[in-house]
Amino acid sequence: MSDELKVLTRRDFVRGTVAGALAASLPAYALQPKRGPRSSMVVLVRNQKALGAGNSVDVAVLRQMVTDTVTRVTKASSGQEAWRSLFKPTDIVGLVATPHLNPTHGELVEAIRAALVDAGIPAGNLRNAQGGPDQAKACTGLIALPALKAHWLTGLGTVLKNYITYSGSPSSYHAQDNAKLGEIWNMPHVKGKTRLVLVDALRPLCDKGPQPDPRYMWNYCGLIAGTDPVAVETICLKIIEEKRRALRGEPWPLSPPPLCVAAADLTYNLGTSKLSEIKIERFGWEQDSLV
Amino acid sequence: MRVRSNLGKGLCFLLATPGIGGVAVSMNGSGIRPGTHENSMHQSRPATDSRNSPAAPVRLPAAVGNWKLKDQTRTITSKTIFDYMDGAGELYIGYRFRQLEVREYTSRGTDDILVEMYWMASSDDAFGLLSGDWGGEAVSLKPAGTAAGAARAGAWPRALYGAGLLRLWADNLYARVLAQSETDASRKAVLEIGRAIAAGRREPPPPRLALAMPGKAEPSFSLQHDRLCFFRSYLVLNSVYFLSPSNILDLGLEAEATIASYRTPAQGKQKSAVRLLVIRYPSAGSAGKALGHFVRTYLPERKAAVPAGSGGNREILKIEDGWVGYTLSGTLLTIAFECPTREIAGNFLNQATKIAGDMEESHE
């Protein structure tokens, strides 16, 4: 970022002028139409039995959680109907999971794969689509399946960061450029393909990510889902922030702040980052939901 | 039981190969390539650095409890670290990183234990990595019967354990030993591995810049030792105290810096602490240029009065989150953030100015 552009600083956050500073620091998108009011729904499904001894996954419980989640997101009456409302049998469906460093639980990926097949999507049409741009190009529909974690470089490393390899140049979105993560979702080979964002919040990481640090991991036993990636990310962010506050007994803001979330809303027009515009539909275990 | 470690797909690894310059050598004590468990200890020696004498080799036990050391050593360099850990690699590159060696202990029926040994150019760099988080239980990796104080370096522990993860600083080596599922047995094994890593290694003091941070500041501010971080990169600074996504202080591997929090006894946790940042640049010229950059970007209301490449020597201003003061003395730039009054900001700068003078004298 050159000095010719507005340099975002801590003072913008203290003043509450991040939005203006973001627009000025990302000039190519500064002329986006003014943002109108938005409304999004995020589904939060939790079951304390999802993880057992040694944090092993109870597959049956998890599969039911997946069904509960997708039916609430789509308002369908059954799991099959829900998946069919998202994908056609002719779709090539990419499952985009976090591959390593606090990865998406393999059991979750398998549960979704099985549910899609059960709904009539041919197994041959399903693919692990994490990787370079060609992975996204090969798919007609995507399911973003990140795991919930803080990230020491970007604040949060969950939904928006999940497609970083689709850019073809992941390092271009590190450090000060993490605010641009939203632009990947608008790239031609990605835009409009994401039918569902489903976050693995079974055992999140609230600090020092992406490297695993069990001091900051806990059994939240949840799935967080929706069709608005920014709204889902915003709820994820709220959970991480509240967990950090609870751990320290004092405000413990993510550092650096996850600029990519507000930018995805205000600059890239991907969805809402305002909690007041997000309706949360909760199901299941309520204790310590943090949101 | 499923193993969930960061050793999943996409990892780039190289078998350590004796005789190749700059690549770690992993050999057992008799010079036989690892591959059998005939010997009880496996040695690992880092590439040497011109600023250090050859480091003592690490002798990992072939077995701890029910865990057995796998033969394979993965050696990760600055060129391959992003393949190994994606963006997390920036943390290590932000210090003077040489290479990473990864070993694993396996046990039937329980999760693996991951051993990561980060060889750094200096003890200061290894200390810096530990200083990013002083949380956890301070543990001694000394043999039984050793004085507890020997496990510390001044106010700071040399090893911290929490929930299955041991982090330690031993000379120019920073290590993470991780058991994903914590049990009594895994804790014992992790600590035993830690003792093996630390054994025989020098115990240099913390970086001079960390030791130089004032313990007190008037009227009643005290240094929070568990909120002190030594670093070189603005990315690391931002992970401790966010200033800007841009490198507005011109930090880099040739610089060294410490940031620490100060609180008063009466100050509740909900009130912000004062942050004192001290940076030593490689030259007075680069320090002046950095201050100019900082003033122009962070304190633009001052920039009209400050020509490019110069920040002026000392200034205290009121901004949104309190009083901020800075002072430049030779190669040392000191900045105090979030001071409740102008007078307190001045007190911090006065302390730092004295330290700067002391350090400049000893440097020369």
XYZ file of C-alpha atoms in Angstrom:
655
model
C 0.000 0.000 0.000
C 1.666 3.202 -1.015
C 1.683 6.458 0.873
C -0.292 8.021 -1.957
C -3.290 6.110 -0.638
C -4.860 6.719 2.724
C -3.002 4.599 5.248
C -5.346 2.924 7.666
C -4.233 3.205 11.293
C -5.355 2.388 14.788
C -6.738 5.890 15.019
C -9.340 5.119 12.348
C -10.689 2.372 14.600
C -10.713 4.566 17.668
C -12.500 7.306 15.720
C -14.903 4.840 14.132
C -13.904 5.948 10.657
C -12.718 2.584 9.359
C -15.289 2.529 6.595
C -14.069 5.730 5.034
C -10.469 4.759 5.514
C -11.069 1.376 3.885
C -12.669 3.003 0.862
C -9.755 5.379 0.563
C -7.202 2.628 1.002
C -8.777 0.410 -1.666
C -9.372 2.957 -4.407
C -10.306 0.567 -7.166
C -13.519 -0.181 -5.340
C -14.154 3.162 -3.731
C -16.845 3.987 -6.265
C -19.112 1.095 -5.330
C -22.732 2.169 -5.080
C -23.688 3.373 -1.647
C -24.663 0.482 0.540
C -28.363 0.092 1.234
C -29.938 -1.753 4.145
C -29.458 -5.497 4.163
C -30.945 -8.425 5.979
C -29.412 -11.834 6.436
C -30.033 -14.928 8.454
C -27.402 -17.080 10.092
C -28.194 -20.474 11.552
C -26.405 -21.676 14.658
C -26.823 -25.343 15.540
C -25.069 -26.798 18.567
C -25.020 -30.184 20.273
C -22.745 -30.793 23.237
C -22.591 -34.491 22.345
C -20.929 -33.774 19.021
C -17.507 -34.235 20.583
C -16.674 -37.041 22.952
C -13.629 -38.278 24.793
C -10.407 -37.047 23.275
C -12.497 -34.665 21.177
C -13.530 -37.509 18.894
C -16.539 -36.739 16.712
C -19.840 -38.528 17.220
C -20.676 -39.005 13.572
C -24.367 -39.712 14.109
C -24.819 -36.553 16.146
C -22.893 -34.544 13.595
C -24.950 -35.818 10.679
C -28.132 -34.792 12.460
C -26.617 -31.378 13.114
C -25.881 -31.021 9.413
C -29.482 -31.836 8.562
C -30.778 -29.439 11.210
C -28.522 -26.739 9.830
C -29.288 -27.055 6.141
C -33.036 -27.365 6.651
C -33.061 -24.156 8.678
C -30.962 -22.288 6.157
C -33.210 -23.302 3.272
C -36.517 -23.511 5.184
C -36.983 -26.977 3.699
C -38.927 -29.712 5.446
C -36.256 -32.384 5.096
C -32.559 -32.742 4.535
C -33.024 -34.138 1.050
C -35.306 -31.307 0.059
C -32.871 -28.807 1.495
C -29.919 -30.088 -0.501
C -32.024 -30.340 -3.651
C -32.995 -26.699 -3.243
C -29.318 -25.798 -3.279
C -27.991 -28.106 -6.005
C -29.227 -29.891 -9.093
C -28.060 -33.418 -9.965
C -26.169 -31.930 -12.891
C -24.147 -29.582 -10.718
C -20.481 -30.146 -10.116
C -20.324 -29.425 -6.408
C -17.079 -28.320 -4.826
C -16.583 -28.892 -1.098
C -14.114 -26.255 0.038
C -12.772 -27.301 3.410
C -9.783 -26.037 5.398
C -7.136 -28.636 4.597
C -4.725 -28.282 7.484
C -3.760 -26.217 10.545
C -6.932 -26.702 12.565
C -8.608 -28.307 9.587
C -12.266 -28.802 8.958
C -13.232 -32.087 10.586
C -13.143 -34.824 7.991
C -16.319 -36.245 9.507
C -18.139 -33.032 8.599
C -16.965 -33.145 5.003
C -18.015 -36.778 4.784
C -21.398 -36.058 6.367
C -22.130 -33.430 3.747
C -20.872 -35.600 0.952
C -23.164 -38.421 2.100
C -26.124 -36.065 2.441
C -25.622 -34.721 -1.076
C -25.479 -38.223 -2.513
C -28.580 -39.128 -0.536
C -30.278 -36.107 -2.088
C -29.507 -37.348 -5.577
C -26.301 -35.581 -6.458
C -24.078 -38.197 -8.120
C -20.988 -38.973 -6.093
C -18.947 -38.387 -9.221
C -20.137 -34.797 -9.293
C -18.710 -34.050 -5.875
C -15.151 -32.914 -5.495
C -12.762 -31.619 -2.928
C -12.374 -28.152 -4.389
C -9.795 -26.586 -2.072
C -6.818 -25.463 -4.146
C -5.994 -23.218 -7.054
C -8.327 -21.306 -9.380
C -8.880 -24.356 -11.568
C -10.672 -26.072 -8.711
C -13.285 -23.330 -8.614
C -13.488 -23.150 -12.403
C -14.341 -26.832 -12.565
C -17.330 -26.454 -10.262
C -20.790 -25.069 -10.924
C -21.573 -24.746 -7.235
C -19.509 -24.449 -4.070
C -19.955 -25.110 -0.373
C -17.547 -23.131 1.777
C -16.586 -25.341 4.703
C -13.988 -23.527 6.769
C -13.116 -24.185 10.377
C -13.538 -21.340 12.854
C -10.249 -19.849 13.936
C -8.452 -16.648 14.734
C -5.487 -15.871 12.533
C -2.502 -13.885 13.731
C -2.015 -12.135 10.357
C -5.593 -11.340 9.437
C -7.423 -11.390 12.763
C -9.823 -14.042 11.591
C -9.050 -16.870 9.187
C -12.408 -18.430 8.513
C -14.969 -17.729 5.767
C -13.443 -15.020 3.605
C -9.958 -16.462 3.846
C -11.208 -19.903 2.851
C -11.007 -19.030 -0.843
C -7.562 -17.443 -0.724
C -6.027 -20.061 -3.004
C -8.680 -19.330 -5.641
C -6.860 -16.053 -6.200
C -3.879 -17.868 -7.675
C -1.589 -15.679 -5.542
C -2.381 -16.229 -1.858
C 0.566 -14.160 -0.651
C -1.051 -11.117 -2.273
C -3.699 -11.292 0.432
C -1.478 -11.548 3.462
C -0.525 -8.782 5.866
C -1.826 -5.361 4.892
C -3.570 -6.805 1.874
C -5.901 -9.050 3.864
C -8.573 -6.379 3.547
C -8.817 -7.402 -0.099
C -9.844 -10.999 0.616
C -13.393 -10.165 -0.416
C -12.332 -9.448 -3.979
C -11.597 -13.147 -4.488
C -15.275 -13.897 -4.015
C -16.010 -11.522 -6.900
C -13.536 -13.101 -9.304
C -15.318 -14.467 -12.393
C -14.513 -18.105 -11.639
C -15.860 -17.770 -8.082
C -18.624 -15.167 -8.138
C -22.101 -16.481 -7.519
C -21.102 -20.105 -7.112
C -21.281 -20.345 -3.330
C -24.673 -21.773 -2.426
C -23.912 -22.435 1.234
C -21.386 -21.321 3.813
C -21.143 -23.830 6.645
C -18.537 -23.234 9.333
C -17.091 -26.031 11.424
C -17.284 -24.556 14.920
C -16.960 -27.860 16.737
C -13.654 -26.901 18.305
C -12.649 -23.348 17.371
C -9.361 -21.580 18.002
C -9.612 -18.057 19.419
C -5.959 -16.950 19.384
C -2.584 -17.685 17.843
C -4.050 -19.322 14.757
C -3.591 -20.838 12.348
C -1.040 -22.930 14.237
C -2.896 -25.047 16.768
C -2.631 -23.977 20.388
C -4.897 -26.052 22.627
C -4.931 -23.341 25.289
C -7.150 -21.350 22.993
C -9.304 -24.156 21.636
C -12.578 -25.181 23.193
C -15.496 -27.482 22.496
C -18.131 -25.130 21.155
C -19.803 -28.056 19.374
C -21.462 -25.891 16.774
C -22.155 -25.405 13.096
C -22.715 -21.878 11.783
C -24.291 -21.495 8.373
C -25.997 -19.210 5.922
C -25.918 -18.000 2.365
C -24.401 -14.591 3.147
C -20.674 -15.189 3.690
C -20.127 -11.863 5.409
C -22.987 -12.379 7.834
C -21.697 -15.833 8.719
C -18.201 -14.418 9.164
C -19.578 -11.647 11.363
C -21.220 -14.149 13.708
C -18.011 -16.173 13.770
C -16.122 -13.022 14.676
C -18.530 -12.235 17.483
C -18.070 -15.711 18.974
C -14.288 -15.443 18.837
C -14.307 -11.975 20.384
C -16.605 -13.025 23.208
C -14.540 -16.109 23.952
C -11.407 -13.985 24.164
C -13.101 -11.560 26.534
C -14.255 -14.468 28.703
C -10.791 -16.019 28.802
C -8.997 -12.881 29.924
C -11.773 -11.219 31.904
C -11.069 -7.984 30.067
C -11.414 -6.713 26.515
C -8.983 -8.632 24.334
C -9.600 -7.433 20.806
C -8.305 -9.421 17.885
C -5.021 -7.985 16.764
C -4.753 -7.164 13.980
C -8.436 -6.366 13.535
C -10.037 -8.436 10.773
C -10.269 -5.696 8.173
C -11.492 -8.171 5.594
C -14.918 -8.479 7.222
C -15.930 -4.829 7.008
C -14.287 -4.528 3.596
C -16.276 -7.503 2.287
C -19.412 -5.598 3.163
C -18.536 -1.997 2.425
C -16.095 -2.393 -0.417
C -16.900 -5.696 -2.093
C -20.618 -5.744 -1.506
C -20.699 -9.417 -0.520
C -23.089 -9.224 2.407
C -23.642 -7.570 5.744
C -21.155 -7.137 8.562
C -23.644 -5.330 10.778
C -24.923 -7.423 13.654
C -28.122 -5.373 13.637
C -28.875 -6.659 10.138
C -28.329 -10.314 10.988
C -31.013 -12.551 12.388
C -29.612 -15.556 14.215
C -31.701 -18.715 14.225
C -30.528 -20.933 17.054
C -31.118 -24.613 17.551
C -29.880 -26.996 20.218
C -27.430 -26.470 23.055
C -27.606 -22.893 24.313
C -25.034 -22.729 27.098
C -22.125 -20.355 26.426
C -23.238 -19.686 22.873
C -21.371 -16.356 23.101
C -23.654 -14.702 20.579
C -8.745 -42.029 17.340
C -8.305 -39.484 14.639
C -5.115 -37.509 14.558
C -5.610 -33.790 14.058
C -2.291 -32.114 13.671
C -0.849 -29.605 11.262
C 0.883 -32.366 9.400
C -1.828 -32.778 6.853
C -1.772 -32.660 3.125
C 0.062 -30.007 1.232
C 3.092 -30.162 3.432
C 6.410 -29.739 1.775
C 9.179 -31.623 3.400
C 12.705 -32.573 2.693
C 14.557 -35.424 4.185
C 17.498 -34.021 6.027
C 20.575 -34.858 4.053
C 24.019 -34.874 5.598
C 26.600 -33.051 3.616
C 24.394 -30.494 1.951
C 25.328 -27.022 3.055
C 22.676 -25.037 4.850
C 20.404 -28.011 5.399
C 19.937 -29.502 8.801
C 21.792 -32.646 9.577
C 19.836 -35.282 11.403
C 21.982 -38.173 12.370
C 22.258 -40.457 15.261
C 25.242 -40.383 17.527
C 27.240 -42.909 15.542
C 26.724 -41.241 12.222
C 24.210 -43.819 11.015
C 21.230 -42.380 9.176
C 18.060 -42.663 11.238
C 15.988 -45.581 10.251
C 16.299 -47.956 13.071
C 15.762 -47.656 16.775
C 19.044 -49.286 17.583
C 20.293 -46.141 19.196
C 18.441 -44.514 22.070
C 18.871 -40.892 21.027
C 18.560 -39.077 17.727
C 20.648 -35.974 17.172
C 19.716 -32.906 15.295
C 22.084 -30.028 14.654
C 21.146 -26.774 12.957
C 23.025 -25.025 10.246
C 25.566 -22.809 11.925
C 25.401 -19.062 11.867
C 28.312 -16.711 11.596
C 27.170 -14.880 14.709
C 27.059 -18.018 16.823
C 29.364 -20.825 17.656
C 28.052 -24.158 16.400
C 24.943 -24.914 18.406
C 24.760 -27.911 20.664
C 22.935 -30.751 18.950
C 19.486 -31.755 20.122
C 19.336 -35.358 21.202
C 15.742 -36.496 21.085
C 14.949 -39.716 22.936
C 13.918 -42.586 20.684
C 10.972 -43.262 22.953
C 9.082 -41.407 25.681
C 6.416 -43.306 27.559
C 4.424 -45.143 24.912
C 5.461 -42.769 22.149
C 8.135 -43.708 19.629
C 10.087 -41.210 17.578
C 9.423 -41.576 13.867
C 12.529 -41.778 11.744
C 11.634 -39.037 9.365
C 12.852 -35.504 9.909
C 11.270 -32.756 7.905
C 13.415 -29.713 7.336
C 11.556 -26.548 6.475
C 13.377 -23.511 5.165
C 12.242 -19.960 4.623
C 11.414 -20.974 1.073
C 9.144 -23.844 2.097
C 7.671 -22.594 5.339
C 4.504 -21.333 3.672
C 3.881 -24.770 2.234
C 4.131 -26.134 5.741
C 2.019 -23.632 7.624
C 0.547 -21.106 5.197
C 0.433 -17.573 6.556
C 1.647 -18.659 9.985
C 5.082 -18.736 8.398
C 5.155 -14.941 8.406
C 5.581 -15.072 12.183
C 8.880 -16.925 11.926
C 10.071 -15.035 8.873
C 9.399 -11.912 10.911
C 12.344 -12.938 13.052
C 15.732 -14.067 11.789
C 14.633 -17.581 10.972
C 17.105 -20.183 9.768
C 15.197 -23.431 9.528
C 12.583 -25.592 11.137
C 12.920 -29.261 11.923
C 9.773 -31.259 12.459
C 9.695 -34.601 14.206
C 6.808 -36.752 15.351
C 6.272 -39.233 18.109
C 3.585 -41.818 17.524
C 1.769 -44.167 19.810
C -0.890 -46.714 19.014
C -4.253 -45.582 20.316
C -3.333 -42.011 21.197
C -2.665 -38.842 19.286
C 0.813 -38.104 17.996
C 3.166 -35.656 19.631
C 4.487 -33.043 17.243
C 7.933 -31.562 17.791
C 8.816 -28.359 15.973
C 12.305 -26.931 16.462
C 12.803 -23.471 15.039
C 16.475 -22.641 14.631
C 16.962 -18.906 14.733
C 19.953 -16.671 14.017
C 20.230 -15.592 17.640
C 18.954 -16.180 21.117
C 17.163 -12.832 20.906
C 15.063 -14.107 18.017
C 14.122 -17.280 19.884
C 13.217 -15.229 22.953
C 11.092 -13.028 20.731
C 9.030 -15.965 19.551
C 8.309 -17.020 23.119
C 7.554 -13.436 24.139
C 4.558 -13.280 21.841
C 2.569 -15.034 24.550
C 3.707 -15.463 28.151
C 0.561 -17.385 29.030
C 0.681 -20.883 30.426
C 2.407 -22.569 33.310
C 6.086 -21.760 33.727
C 7.887 -25.077 33.868
C 11.442 -26.028 34.627
C 13.209 -28.224 32.127
C 16.156 -28.600 34.431
C 17.030 -31.928 35.989
C 15.309 -32.590 39.308
C 16.951 -30.804 42.208
C 17.994 -27.773 40.188
C 17.064 -24.439 41.721
C 13.734 -23.192 40.438
C 15.283 -19.842 39.582
C 17.466 -21.492 36.997
C 14.391 -22.063 34.874
C 13.902 -18.347 34.466
C 15.727 -15.580 32.689
C 15.192 -12.611 34.937
C 11.473 -12.054 35.132
C 10.691 -14.398 32.293
C 10.367 -18.183 32.162
C 12.312 -20.170 29.609
C 9.521 -22.692 29.082
C 5.734 -22.519 29.249
C 3.235 -25.362 29.220
C -0.499 -25.269 28.677
C -3.151 -27.793 27.631
C -0.712 -30.108 25.889
C 1.559 -27.504 24.292
C 5.072 -26.810 25.544
C 6.882 -23.759 24.186
C 10.468 -23.126 25.069
C 13.393 -20.857 24.368
C 16.845 -22.440 24.597
C 19.653 -20.315 23.184
C 18.926 -19.780 19.490
C 16.280 -22.492 19.451
C 12.552 -21.964 19.896
C 10.535 -25.145 20.131
C 6.908 -26.220 20.247
C 6.051 -29.682 21.511
C 2.383 -30.418 21.037
C 0.168 -33.257 22.207
C -3.242 -32.669 20.703
C -5.005 -34.529 23.485
C -3.671 -33.804 26.919
C -3.385 -36.626 29.427
C -1.106 -37.165 32.400
C 0.999 -39.417 30.215
C 1.188 -36.957 27.330
C 2.157 -34.124 29.671
C 4.950 -36.221 31.092
C 6.129 -37.139 27.619
C 5.974 -33.574 26.329
C 8.032 -32.291 29.239
C 10.562 -35.096 28.820
C 10.973 -34.160 25.159
C 11.336 -30.538 26.198
C 14.080 -31.437 28.656
C 15.912 -33.288 25.887
C 15.682 -30.268 23.605
C 16.964 -27.856 26.250
C 19.671 -30.138 27.601
C 23.170 -28.792 27.203
C 22.120 -25.631 25.490
C 23.423 -22.226 26.552
C 21.132 -19.973 28.534
C 21.802 -16.442 27.324
C 19.971 -13.542 28.952
C 16.946 -11.957 27.306
C 17.579 -9.314 24.650
C 19.186 -6.178 26.011
C 16.309 -4.121 24.736
C 13.855 -6.211 26.764
C 15.967 -5.941 29.902
C 16.285 -2.200 29.401
C 12.561 -1.545 29.617
C 11.896 0.460 32.781
C 10.258 -1.470 35.597
C 8.444 1.611 36.855
C 7.263 4.965 35.624
C 5.862 7.837 37.645
C 3.487 8.144 39.256
C 2.857 4.433 39.889
C 3.025 2.540 36.624
C 4.612 -0.922 36.672
C 5.877 -3.000 33.804
C 3.677 -6.021 33.092
C 6.296 -8.619 32.367
C 3.736 -10.929 30.819
C 2.870 -8.230 28.296
C 6.334 -7.602 26.930
C 7.187 -8.650 23.407
C 10.493 -8.488 21.576
C 10.131 -8.330 17.797
C 11.480 -7.036 14.503
C 8.482 -7.108 12.166
C 5.510 -4.786 11.998
C 3.333 -7.849 11.505
C 4.380 -9.128 14.907
C 3.825 -5.665 16.369
C 0.327 -5.667 14.936
C -0.413 -9.022 16.523
C 0.460 -7.509 19.910
C -0.611 -3.896 19.437
C -2.228 -2.950 16.170
C -0.942 0.300 14.698
C -1.496 0.023 10.964
C -1.663 -2.646 8.279
C 1.210 -0.782 6.647
C 4.789 -0.746 7.900
C 4.627 2.823 9.159
C 7.655 2.420 11.450
C 9.929 0.956 8.762
C 10.507 -2.177 10.848
C 12.492 -5.083 9.466
C 14.990 -7.777 10.310
C 17.774 -5.257 10.868
C 15.754 -3.516 13.557
C 15.004 -4.743 17.064
C 12.081 -3.603 19.133
C 10.264 -4.171 22.387
C 6.746 -3.199 23.321
C 5.411 -3.529 26.856
C 2.320 -2.635 28.855
C 2.309 -0.568 32.032
C -0.493 -0.322 34.550
C -1.092 1.269 37.912
C -2.392 -0.762 40.877
C -5.603 1.249 40.893
C -6.206 0.751 37.198
C -8.933 -1.784 36.485
C -8.613 -4.312 33.704
C -11.172 -2.453 31.668
C -8.920 0.597 31.295
C -6.275 0.597 28.631
C -2.669 0.183 29.654
C 0.082 2.524 28.593
C 2.162 0.939 25.832
C 5.838 1.768 25.631
C 7.534 0.927 22.348
C 11.309 1.145 21.942
C 12.937 0.458 18.578
C 16.625 0.314 17.755
C 17.315 0.907 14.065
C 20.523 -0.048 12.274
C 21.517 3.603 11.910
C 20.546 7.019 13.170
C 19.588 7.919 9.644
C 17.139 5.059 9.306
C 15.730 5.891 12.750
C 15.075 9.484 11.733
C 13.517 8.401 8.474
C 11.276 5.928 10.288
C 10.109 8.581 12.717
C 9.298 10.849 9.804
C 7.247 8.076 8.215
C 5.440 7.423 11.483
C 4.627 11.065 12.063
C 3.357 11.613 8.529
C 1.046 8.602 8.653
C 0.023 8.252 12.304
C 0.142 11.865 13.382
C -0.743 13.716 10.194
C -1.703 16.803 12.178
C 2.019 17.131 12.854
C 3.242 16.468 9.351
C 3.131 20.085 8.188
C 5.689 20.882 10.826
C 7.852 17.843 10.138
C 9.886 17.584 6.935
C 10.170 14.205 5.225
C 12.922 12.125 6.765
C 12.740 13.868 10.085
C 10.288 13.605 12.898
C 11.717 16.131 15.256
C 13.324 14.862 18.426
C 10.553 14.892 20.989
C 6.839 15.593 20.920
C 3.751 14.870 22.991
C 0.295 15.123 21.444
C -3.274 14.443 22.463
C -5.026 12.025 20.115
C -8.213 9.965 20.258
C -7.073 7.346 22.759
C -4.959 9.520 25.048
C -1.594 11.208 24.901
C 1.080 9.871 22.610
C 4.698 10.900 22.936
C 7.812 10.088 21.004
C 11.479 10.798 21.303
C 14.417 10.004 19.072
C 17.913 9.534 20.414
C 20.514 8.271 17.970
C 19.343 4.909 16.695
C 16.634 4.553 19.349
C 13.076 5.634 18.800
C 10.752 5.538 21.804
C 6.982 5.978 21.611
C 4.515 5.962 24.494
C 0.876 5.249 23.559
C -2.367 5.763 25.442
C -0.956 7.844 28.274
C -3.690 9.371 30.452
C -1.982 12.762 30.740
C 0.722 14.790 29.041
C 2.784 14.636 32.212
C 2.692 10.832 32.294
C 3.681 10.657 28.646
C 6.611 12.895 29.533
C 7.545 10.609 32.415
C 7.720 7.614 30.099
C 9.787 9.497 27.569
C 12.138 10.674 30.291
C 12.723 7.088 31.403
C 13.245 5.898 27.889
C 15.610 8.709 27.076
C 17.849 7.667 29.948
C 17.775 4.053 28.771
C 18.534 5.136 25.258
C 21.561 6.999 26.519
C 22.760 3.999 28.506
C 22.319 1.647 25.575
C 24.045 3.974 23.155
C 27.005 4.246 25.507
C 27.334 0.499 25.978
C 26.883 -0.017 22.245
C 29.766 2.268 21.478
